[in-house]
Amino acid sequence: MNLQFGSSGIRGKYPETVNSSVAFELGRLIPRIMGEELALGNDPRYSGPVLKASFLAAALENRAKVLDYGLIPTPALAYQTKSLGRSAGIMITASHNPPEYNGFKVFNKSGEALDDETRLSLKNPKKLTYDGRASSLEPADPREYKELLSRVVFKKKWKVVLDCGNGAASQLAPAIYRDRLDKVTTINSYPDGGFPGRGSEPTRKSVQTLGSMVGEIHFDAGIAFDGDADRMYIVDDKGVCPLQDRILASYIAFLAKKSKGPFVVPLDASMVVDEIAEKTGARLVRGPVGDAKLLREAKRLNANFAGEPSGAWIHREYNNCPDGPLSGLLFLKAAETLGLSVSEMVRDVPEYHMIREGMRYTGKLSQRKFSKMANGLKRILGKNSSVETKLGLRVNTDRAWVLVRDSGTEPVIRVTGESKDRSEATRVMRETLRLLRQVLKGR
């Protein structure tokens, strides 16, 4: 069996794409290729126990020594892998995808998502022989990760509502935040693989209940996590759920007071991030969409911070994995350092009109279709627009842009558009989607 890795490891619907056979094959290969000392964790998806049992059956047969963390956030599992020097970390999760999905994120001994070379070796394994050495399986506690987050120290008596989304953060995050902050209230903080509270992905729409609660009880902030807690969403002290590009921009402005960067953001981040970076003198670099690719770009540039509007933020001096609980604490610390509330942090960051859509498509855009899209988008945005094709298809003007790219985790083409004018954003998105349908149908 050839294991098919995407930008976020192995991911798909259970059991059509991701099943016990995939789990068994992964458990057979990882100890032989990456090493025997493994860290293992999972989110609460209903299919997790079946995948875990199959993975362990193969891994233990192949002399693995497994530390089993059970329900744990992905960033905690990645950090444990790094801090304890394990050969590999395996997280059974589909992150923010719906409950019918599951998958595997695999980390190397540095706590980094698999690079392309390791993916290739797993896809095309060499035949290896078993030598009969003993295996082991032990329960484990993420003490080192707890110690990492204890380094964020507060003077202000913060009052925060956590929305754990019924996900992997449901047990660990409330305990850590209660240890660091004055008052912590939680919602959706019992693990449930169906994600009944608001779904597995924190979006502006899905965190409205969190916003209402923050406003009603007059707390300082709300923080929501996705299914495996590598993403977070910040709600301000007024209960407002701001566009997270504004949160990202305000945080980069804070970081720029200490260092001018570089700071890495993906191609689909709002143009307001560029504007704030320019005002603060920060060096901003646009990288590929997807946290594993963004990390590689940050490493190449020796950048300490890389962040996506999705709330997947990487602080390389702390953790090589996007870390929702850590990022939430560090954002609060930034506001405290500046003597500002969360709403004051983002007050001077404008919000433009951004629309994100997706269109299901099982293939890849051919070069001919890609060229048709590029020419069509130039007509939609005007003759003065510029085209970028390095990391997808992005067409820009000084007031608007649109990005068309393949999803790395689903059979979907992602379309993101933004304009300083609401009606222009709506028009650009409407015409882009119409063009995309025509191109995909071969017209």
Short mmCIF file of C-alpha atoms in Angstrom, two decimals:
data_model
loop_
_atom_site.label_atom_id
_atom_site.label_comp_id
_atom_site.label_asym_id
_atom_site.label_seq_id
_atom_site.Cartn_x
_atom_site.Cartn_y
_atom_site.Cartn_z
CA MET A 1 0.00 0.00 0.00
CA ASN A 2 1.26 3.48 -0.91
CA LEU A 3 0.27 6.03 1.74
CA GLN A 4 -1.00 9.25 0.21
CA PHE A 5 0.20 12.30 2.13
CA GLY A 6 -1.34 15.72 1.60
CA SER A 7 -0.34 19.08 3.01
CA SER A 8 -1.67 18.05 6.44
CA GLY A 9 -0.53 14.44 6.48
CA ILE A 10 -3.03 11.69 5.73
CA ARG A 11 -6.65 12.82 5.84
CA GLY A 12 -9.98 11.72 4.40
CA LYS A 13 -13.42 10.34 5.12
CA TYR A 14 -13.66 7.28 7.34
CA PRO A 15 -13.75 4.48 6.29
CA GLU A 16 -13.69 5.20 2.53
CA THR A 17 -10.25 6.83 2.48
CA VAL A 18 -8.82 6.57 5.99
CA ASN A 19 -9.41 3.19 7.62
CA SER A 20 -7.80 0.43 9.66
CA SER A 21 -5.72 -0.74 6.67
CA VAL A 22 -4.16 2.71 6.34
CA ALA A 23 -3.57 2.86 10.09
CA PHE A 24 -1.94 -0.59 10.12
CA GLU A 25 0.36 0.26 7.21
CA LEU A 26 1.43 3.50 8.89
CA GLY A 27 2.07 1.63 12.13
CA ARG A 28 4.19 -0.88 10.24
CA LEU A 29 6.31 1.69 8.42
CA ILE A 30 6.98 4.46 10.92
CA PRO A 31 9.03 2.42 13.43
CA ARG A 32 11.11 1.00 10.59
CA ILE A 33 11.71 4.24 8.73
CA MET A 34 11.63 6.99 11.37
CA GLY A 35 12.59 5.05 14.51
CA GLU A 36 11.07 2.99 17.27
CA GLU A 37 10.43 5.57 20.01
CA LEU A 38 7.00 7.04 19.28
CA ALA A 39 4.64 9.56 20.86
CA LEU A 40 0.97 8.91 20.09
CA GLY A 41 -2.15 11.01 20.62
CA ASN A 42 -5.66 11.50 19.32
CA ASP A 43 -8.61 13.87 19.17
CA PRO A 44 -12.09 12.62 20.22
CA ARG A 45 -13.44 11.55 16.80
CA TYR A 46 -15.57 8.43 16.95
CA SER A 47 -13.39 6.60 14.44
CA GLY A 48 -10.26 7.29 16.48
CA PRO A 49 -10.28 4.12 18.64
CA VAL A 50 -10.44 1.84 15.58
CA LEU A 51 -7.58 3.65 13.86
CA LYS A 52 -5.55 3.74 17.05
CA ALA A 53 -5.96 0.01 17.70
CA SER A 54 -4.87 -0.84 14.15
CA PHE A 55 -1.90 1.52 14.30
CA LEU A 56 -0.75 0.11 17.64
CA ALA A 57 -1.14 -3.49 16.50
CA ALA A 58 1.31 -2.89 13.68
CA ALA A 59 3.64 -0.52 15.54
CA LEU A 60 4.07 -2.85 18.51
CA GLU A 61 4.62 -5.79 16.19
CA ASN A 62 7.42 -3.74 14.66
CA ARG A 63 9.24 -3.18 17.99
CA ALA A 64 7.89 0.33 18.68
CA LYS A 65 8.15 1.85 22.14
CA VAL A 66 5.03 3.99 22.39
CA LEU A 67 4.15 6.77 24.83
CA ASP A 68 0.36 7.05 24.58
CA TYR A 69 -0.95 10.51 25.52
CA GLY A 70 -4.56 9.72 24.70
CA LEU A 71 -6.72 12.82 24.18
CA ILE A 72 -4.25 15.64 23.58
CA PRO A 73 -3.98 18.78 21.40
CA THR A 74 -1.83 18.34 18.32
CA PRO A 75 0.65 21.07 19.38
CA ALA A 76 1.14 19.35 22.74
CA LEU A 77 1.85 16.03 21.02
CA ALA A 78 4.32 17.72 18.65
CA TYR A 79 6.09 19.44 21.54
CA GLN A 80 6.29 16.22 23.57
CA THR A 81 7.88 14.52 20.56
CA LYS A 82 10.53 17.22 20.38
CA SER A 83 11.19 17.72 24.08
CA LEU A 84 11.54 14.01 24.86
CA GLY A 85 13.53 13.23 21.73
CA ARG A 86 11.06 10.69 20.37
CA SER A 87 11.73 9.35 16.89
CA ALA A 88 8.30 10.43 15.64
CA GLY A 89 4.98 11.76 16.84
CA ILE A 90 1.69 10.47 15.46
CA MET A 91 -1.53 12.39 16.01
CA ILE A 92 -4.80 10.74 14.99
CA THR A 93 -6.94 13.68 13.91
CA ALA A 94 -8.57 15.47 11.02
CA SER A 95 -8.10 18.84 12.73
CA HIS A 96 -10.88 21.28 11.75
CA ASN A 97 -12.54 18.95 9.22
CA PRO A 98 -16.07 17.60 9.90
CA PRO A 99 -16.55 14.54 12.16
CA GLU A 100 -16.84 12.04 9.29
CA TYR A 101 -13.17 12.75 8.48
CA ASN A 102 -10.11 11.42 10.25
CA GLY A 103 -6.43 11.12 9.55
CA PHE A 104 -2.84 11.14 10.78
CA LYS A 105 -0.45 14.00 11.34
CA VAL A 106 3.11 12.74 11.60
CA PHE A 107 5.94 14.73 13.21
CA ASN A 108 9.68 14.18 13.11
CA LYS A 109 11.93 14.27 16.18
CA SER A 110 12.03 18.09 15.99
CA GLY A 111 8.25 18.29 16.31
CA GLU A 112 7.86 19.36 12.68
CA ALA A 113 5.30 18.00 10.23
CA LEU A 114 6.81 15.53 7.77
CA ASP A 115 8.86 17.08 5.01
CA ASP A 116 8.58 16.03 1.36
CA GLU A 117 11.55 13.66 1.55
CA THR A 118 10.07 11.67 4.44
CA ARG A 119 6.70 11.60 2.73
CA LEU A 120 8.36 10.12 -0.33
CA SER A 121 10.07 7.40 1.67
CA LEU A 122 6.78 6.45 3.30
CA LYS A 123 5.00 6.37 -0.05
CA ASN A 124 7.70 4.14 -1.54
CA PRO A 125 8.92 1.98 1.35
CA LYS A 126 11.87 -0.35 1.12
CA LYS A 127 11.38 -3.94 2.21
CA LEU A 128 12.64 -4.30 5.78
CA THR A 129 12.89 -7.29 8.08
CA TYR A 130 11.72 -7.65 11.68
CA ASP A 131 14.44 -8.58 14.21
CA GLY A 132 12.23 -9.52 17.18
CA ARG A 133 13.27 -6.79 19.65
CA ALA A 134 10.81 -5.95 22.44
CA SER A 135 8.12 -3.31 22.11
CA SER A 136 6.33 -1.33 24.84
CA LEU A 137 3.22 0.78 25.41
CA GLU A 138 2.97 3.26 28.29
CA PRO A 139 0.42 5.95 29.21
CA ALA A 140 1.96 9.42 29.33
CA ASP A 141 1.25 12.94 30.58
CA PRO A 142 2.32 16.09 28.66
CA ARG A 143 4.26 17.62 31.57
CA GLU A 144 6.79 19.31 29.33
CA TYR A 145 4.06 21.05 27.31
CA LYS A 146 2.42 22.30 30.50
CA GLU A 147 5.79 23.67 31.60
CA LEU A 148 6.20 25.39 28.23
CA LEU A 149 2.93 27.30 28.60
CA SER A 150 3.75 28.16 32.22
CA ARG A 151 6.48 30.42 30.83
CA VAL A 152 3.77 32.92 29.81
CA VAL A 153 3.30 34.96 33.01
CA PHE A 154 0.60 37.59 33.58
CA LYS A 155 0.22 40.54 35.93
CA LYS A 156 -3.28 41.52 34.86
CA LYS A 157 -6.18 39.54 36.30
CA TRP A 158 -7.55 38.25 33.01
CA LYS A 159 -11.09 36.91 32.73
CA VAL A 160 -11.50 34.66 29.70
CA VAL A 161 -14.13 32.34 28.22
CA LEU A 162 -12.73 29.27 26.45
CA ASP A 163 -14.68 27.49 23.72
CA CYS A 164 -12.95 24.14 23.34
CA GLY A 165 -15.29 23.02 20.56
CA ASN A 166 -15.67 19.54 22.13
CA GLY A 167 -12.24 18.81 20.71
CA ALA A 168 -8.77 17.74 21.79
CA ALA A 169 -8.28 20.83 23.98
CA SER A 170 -11.34 20.09 26.13
CA GLN A 171 -9.41 18.74 29.11
CA LEU A 172 -5.93 20.24 28.89
CA ALA A 173 -6.60 23.85 27.84
CA PRO A 174 -9.01 24.75 30.69
CA ALA A 175 -6.54 23.37 33.24
CA ILE A 176 -3.63 25.33 31.78
CA TYR A 177 -5.59 28.57 31.43
CA ARG A 178 -6.99 28.35 34.96
CA ASP A 179 -3.43 28.00 36.20
CA ARG A 180 -2.31 31.14 34.31
CA LEU A 181 -5.36 33.46 34.49
CA ASP A 182 -7.65 34.88 37.17
CA LYS A 183 -11.03 33.60 35.93
CA VAL A 184 -11.76 31.06 33.22
CA THR A 185 -15.22 29.92 32.13
CA THR A 186 -15.66 27.24 29.48
CA ILE A 187 -18.22 26.18 26.92
CA ASN A 188 -18.16 23.05 24.74
CA SER A 189 -15.46 21.69 27.05
CA TYR A 190 -16.43 18.03 27.12
CA PRO A 191 -14.79 15.87 24.42
CA ASP A 192 -17.24 14.61 21.79
CA GLY A 193 -16.11 13.44 18.36
CA GLY A 194 -19.35 14.64 16.78
CA PHE A 195 -18.45 18.23 17.74
CA PRO A 196 -22.07 19.03 18.70
CA GLY A 197 -21.40 22.46 20.23
CA ARG A 198 -20.43 24.46 17.15
CA GLY A 199 -18.61 22.16 14.78
CA SER A 200 -14.89 21.45 14.63
CA GLU A 201 -13.81 24.71 12.96
CA PRO A 202 -14.05 28.05 14.79
CA THR A 203 -15.35 30.59 12.28
CA ARG A 204 -16.87 34.03 12.63
CA LYS A 205 -20.31 32.47 12.38
CA SER A 206 -19.71 29.49 14.66
CA VAL A 207 -18.22 31.50 17.56
CA GLN A 208 -21.17 33.90 17.89
CA THR A 209 -22.35 32.09 21.04
CA LEU A 210 -18.90 32.60 22.54
CA GLY A 211 -19.05 36.29 21.63
CA SER A 212 -22.48 36.71 23.22
CA MET A 213 -21.29 35.07 26.42
CA VAL A 214 -18.17 37.25 26.68
CA GLY A 215 -20.30 40.37 26.24
CA GLU A 216 -22.99 39.30 28.70
CA ILE A 217 -20.67 38.42 31.59
CA HIS A 218 -18.20 41.27 30.84
CA PHE A 219 -15.09 39.15 30.47
CA ASP A 220 -11.88 40.36 28.81
CA ALA A 221 -11.76 37.93 25.88
CA GLY A 222 -12.99 34.69 24.38
CA ILE A 223 -10.74 32.09 22.80
CA ALA A 224 -12.00 29.22 20.65
CA PHE A 225 -10.05 26.19 19.45
CA ASP A 226 -10.55 23.85 16.52
CA GLY A 227 -10.82 20.05 16.69
CA ASP A 228 -7.15 19.40 17.47
CA ALA A 229 -6.33 22.86 18.91
CA ASP A 230 -3.67 23.89 16.42
CA ARG A 231 -5.93 26.86 15.59
CA MET A 232 -7.50 29.51 17.77
CA TYR A 233 -10.05 32.31 17.30
CA ILE A 234 -9.98 35.48 19.43
CA VAL A 235 -13.18 37.28 20.52
CA ASP A 236 -12.76 40.75 22.02
CA ASP A 237 -13.96 42.16 25.35
CA LYS A 238 -17.10 43.60 23.78
CA GLY A 239 -18.14 40.20 22.48
CA VAL A 240 -17.25 41.15 18.91
CA CYS A 241 -15.88 38.40 16.67
CA PRO A 242 -13.40 40.32 14.50
CA LEU A 243 -12.03 39.11 11.21
CA GLN A 244 -8.99 37.14 12.33
CA ASP A 245 -6.79 38.84 9.75
CA ARG A 246 -7.15 41.93 11.98
CA ILE A 247 -6.07 39.92 15.03
CA LEU A 248 -3.08 38.65 13.05
CA ALA A 249 -2.16 42.14 11.84
CA SER A 250 -2.39 43.64 15.33
CA TYR A 251 -0.17 40.89 16.72
CA ILE A 252 2.46 41.42 14.02
CA ALA A 253 2.38 45.14 14.87
CA PHE A 254 3.18 44.20 18.47
CA LEU A 255 5.99 41.83 17.46
CA ALA A 256 7.45 44.55 15.22
CA LYS A 257 8.14 46.69 18.29
CA LYS A 258 10.82 44.15 19.25
CA SER A 259 11.94 42.85 15.87
CA LYS A 260 11.28 43.90 12.30
CA GLY A 261 10.98 40.31 11.20
CA PRO A 262 10.69 38.74 8.79
CA PHE A 263 7.14 37.62 9.56
CA VAL A 264 5.54 35.03 7.29
CA VAL A 265 1.85 34.99 6.33
CA PRO A 266 0.07 32.98 3.62
CA LEU A 267 -1.06 34.22 0.26
CA ASP A 268 -4.71 34.36 1.40
CA ALA A 269 -4.20 36.80 4.29
CA SER A 270 -5.89 40.20 4.05
CA MET A 271 -4.07 43.13 2.49
CA VAL A 272 -4.52 44.91 5.82
CA VAL A 273 -1.66 42.76 7.14
CA ASP A 274 0.62 44.28 4.49
CA GLU A 275 -0.58 47.78 5.36
CA ILE A 276 0.03 47.35 9.10
CA ALA A 277 3.45 45.81 8.44
CA GLU A 278 4.39 48.76 6.24
CA LYS A 279 3.29 51.25 8.93
CA THR A 280 5.37 49.52 11.60
CA GLY A 281 8.40 48.94 9.40
CA ALA A 282 8.06 45.17 9.64
CA ARG A 283 9.30 42.91 6.87
CA LEU A 284 6.38 40.77 5.73
CA VAL A 285 6.83 37.76 3.45
CA ARG A 286 3.96 36.00 1.69
CA GLY A 287 4.27 32.24 1.75
CA PRO A 288 2.20 29.22 0.70
CA VAL A 289 -1.13 28.36 2.31
CA GLY A 290 -0.86 25.51 4.83
CA ASP A 291 0.97 25.51 8.14
CA ALA A 292 3.54 22.83 7.24
CA LYS A 293 4.56 24.76 4.13
CA LEU A 294 4.52 28.03 6.06
CA LEU A 295 6.86 26.53 8.68
CA ARG A 296 9.34 25.51 5.98
CA GLU A 297 9.26 29.05 4.61
CA ALA A 298 9.80 30.48 8.10
CA LYS A 299 12.78 28.17 8.61
CA ARG A 300 14.24 29.17 5.26
CA LEU A 301 13.99 32.84 6.22
CA ASN A 302 14.98 32.26 9.86
CA ALA A 303 11.69 33.88 10.87
CA ASN A 304 10.47 33.33 14.44
CA PHE A 305 6.78 33.88 13.65
CA ALA A 306 4.48 32.62 10.92
CA GLY A 307 0.72 32.97 11.12
CA GLU A 308 -2.39 32.19 9.12
CA PRO A 309 -5.74 34.03 9.32
CA SER A 310 -7.23 30.67 10.32
CA GLY A 311 -5.55 31.12 13.70
CA ALA A 312 -2.76 28.62 12.99
CA TRP A 313 0.16 30.57 14.45
CA ILE A 314 3.69 29.21 14.76
CA HIS A 315 6.07 30.67 17.36
CA ARG A 316 9.29 28.87 16.51
CA GLU A 317 11.05 29.85 19.74
CA TYR A 318 8.35 27.87 21.58
CA ASN A 319 7.00 25.16 19.29
CA ASN A 320 7.45 24.08 15.67
CA CYS A 321 3.74 23.31 15.35
CA PRO A 322 0.81 25.74 15.11
CA ASP A 323 -0.36 26.05 18.70
CA GLY A 324 -3.81 27.33 19.64
CA PRO A 325 -3.49 27.34 23.46
CA LEU A 326 -0.02 28.93 23.34
CA SER A 327 -1.03 31.55 20.74
CA GLY A 328 -4.09 32.53 22.76
CA LEU A 329 -1.94 33.15 25.84
CA LEU A 330 0.70 35.06 23.88
CA PHE A 331 -1.93 37.32 22.30
CA LEU A 332 -3.31 38.17 25.74
CA LYS A 333 0.24 38.83 26.92
CA ALA A 334 0.77 41.19 23.98
CA ALA A 335 -2.35 43.17 24.93
CA GLU A 336 -1.22 43.28 28.56
CA THR A 337 2.26 44.48 27.60
CA LEU A 338 0.74 47.32 25.57
CA GLY A 339 -1.73 48.16 28.33
CA LEU A 340 -4.65 47.61 25.96
CA SER A 341 -7.85 45.61 25.92
CA VAL A 342 -8.38 43.16 23.08
CA SER A 343 -10.80 45.54 21.35
CA GLU A 344 -8.23 48.34 21.66
CA MET A 345 -5.57 46.07 20.15
CA VAL A 346 -7.52 45.79 16.90
CA ARG A 347 -9.22 49.20 16.96
CA ASP A 348 -6.84 50.85 14.49
CA VAL A 349 -6.71 47.86 12.13
CA PRO A 350 -9.30 48.37 9.36
CA GLU A 351 -11.51 45.54 8.19
CA TYR A 352 -11.92 45.10 4.47
CA HIS A 353 -14.49 42.96 2.76
CA MET A 354 -13.30 39.40 2.37
CA ILE A 355 -15.24 36.44 1.00
CA ARG A 356 -14.03 32.83 1.13
CA GLU A 357 -15.71 30.13 -0.94
CA GLY A 358 -14.98 26.59 -2.06
CA MET A 359 -16.00 24.53 -5.08
CA ARG A 360 -15.80 20.74 -5.07
CA TYR A 361 -13.51 19.38 -7.76
CA THR A 362 -11.70 16.05 -7.69
CA GLY A 363 -9.07 16.84 -10.30
CA LYS A 364 -6.31 19.41 -10.64
CA LEU A 365 -6.42 22.54 -12.76
CA SER A 366 -4.63 21.76 -16.03
CA GLN A 367 -2.25 24.32 -17.49
CA ARG A 368 -4.84 25.20 -20.14
CA LYS A 369 -7.56 25.76 -17.55
CA PHE A 370 -5.11 27.65 -15.35
CA SER A 371 -4.32 30.04 -18.21
CA LYS A 372 -8.02 30.55 -18.93
CA MET A 373 -8.60 31.40 -15.27
CA ALA A 374 -5.71 33.88 -15.25
CA ASN A 375 -6.94 35.68 -18.36
CA GLY A 376 -10.50 35.71 -17.08
CA LEU A 377 -9.51 37.09 -13.68
CA LYS A 378 -7.55 39.90 -15.30
CA ARG A 379 -10.71 40.89 -17.14
CA ILE A 380 -12.71 40.76 -13.89
CA LEU A 381 -10.27 42.90 -11.89
CA GLY A 382 -9.27 45.25 -14.68
CA LYS A 383 -6.42 45.95 -17.07
CA ASN A 384 -4.14 47.35 -14.34
CA SER A 385 -4.21 44.10 -12.35
CA SER A 386 -1.11 41.96 -11.81
CA VAL A 387 -0.91 38.16 -11.79
CA GLU A 388 1.05 35.93 -9.39
CA THR A 389 1.28 32.20 -10.10
CA LYS A 390 4.03 30.93 -7.77
CA LEU A 391 1.77 29.74 -4.93
CA GLY A 392 -1.60 29.46 -6.65
CA LEU A 393 -3.32 31.96 -8.92
CA ARG A 394 -3.62 35.40 -7.38
CA VAL A 395 -4.65 38.54 -9.28
CA ASN A 396 -4.17 41.91 -7.56
CA THR A 397 -5.07 45.57 -7.84
CA ASP A 398 -4.36 48.30 -5.29
CA ARG A 399 -7.90 47.92 -3.89
CA ALA A 400 -8.82 44.27 -4.45
CA TRP A 401 -7.46 40.79 -5.09
CA VAL A 402 -8.66 37.24 -5.70
CA LEU A 403 -6.89 33.93 -5.07
CA VAL A 404 -7.75 30.55 -6.62
CA ARG A 405 -5.93 27.46 -5.34
CA ASP A 406 -6.31 23.74 -4.72
CA SER A 407 -7.10 22.69 -1.17
CA GLY A 408 -4.42 20.56 0.41
CA THR A 409 -6.88 18.60 2.56
CA GLU A 410 -10.11 18.21 0.56
CA PRO A 411 -11.20 17.75 -3.10
CA VAL A 412 -12.02 21.45 -3.24
CA ILE A 413 -10.80 24.51 -5.11
CA ARG A 414 -10.55 27.42 -2.66
CA VAL A 415 -11.48 30.92 -3.78
CA THR A 416 -10.68 33.96 -1.64
CA GLY A 417 -11.48 37.52 -2.63
CA GLU A 418 -11.09 40.85 -0.89
CA SER A 419 -11.82 44.49 -1.66
CA LYS A 420 -11.94 47.78 0.19
CA ASP A 421 -15.46 48.15 -1.20
CA ARG A 422 -18.21 45.71 -0.20
CA SER A 423 -20.05 45.74 -3.53
CA GLU A 424 -16.78 45.25 -5.40
CA ALA A 425 -15.90 42.23 -3.23
CA THR A 426 -19.30 40.70 -3.94
CA ARG A 427 -18.98 41.33 -7.68
CA VAL A 428 -15.46 39.93 -7.89
CA MET A 429 -16.42 36.76 -6.02
CA ARG A 430 -19.62 36.26 -8.03
CA GLU A 431 -17.84 36.63 -11.37
CA THR A 432 -14.86 34.53 -10.25
CA LEU A 433 -17.09 31.63 -9.25
CA ARG A 434 -18.99 31.89 -12.54
CA LEU A 435 -15.69 31.86 -14.45
CA LEU A 436 -14.41 28.89 -12.44
CA ARG A 437 -17.55 26.85 -13.18
CA GLN A 438 -17.19 27.56 -16.89
CA VAL A 439 -13.49 26.66 -16.93
CA LEU A 440 -14.02 23.42 -15.00
CA LYS A 441 -16.78 22.41 -17.42
CA GLY A 442 -14.41 23.04 -20.30
CA ARG A 443 -16.27 25.97 -21.80
#
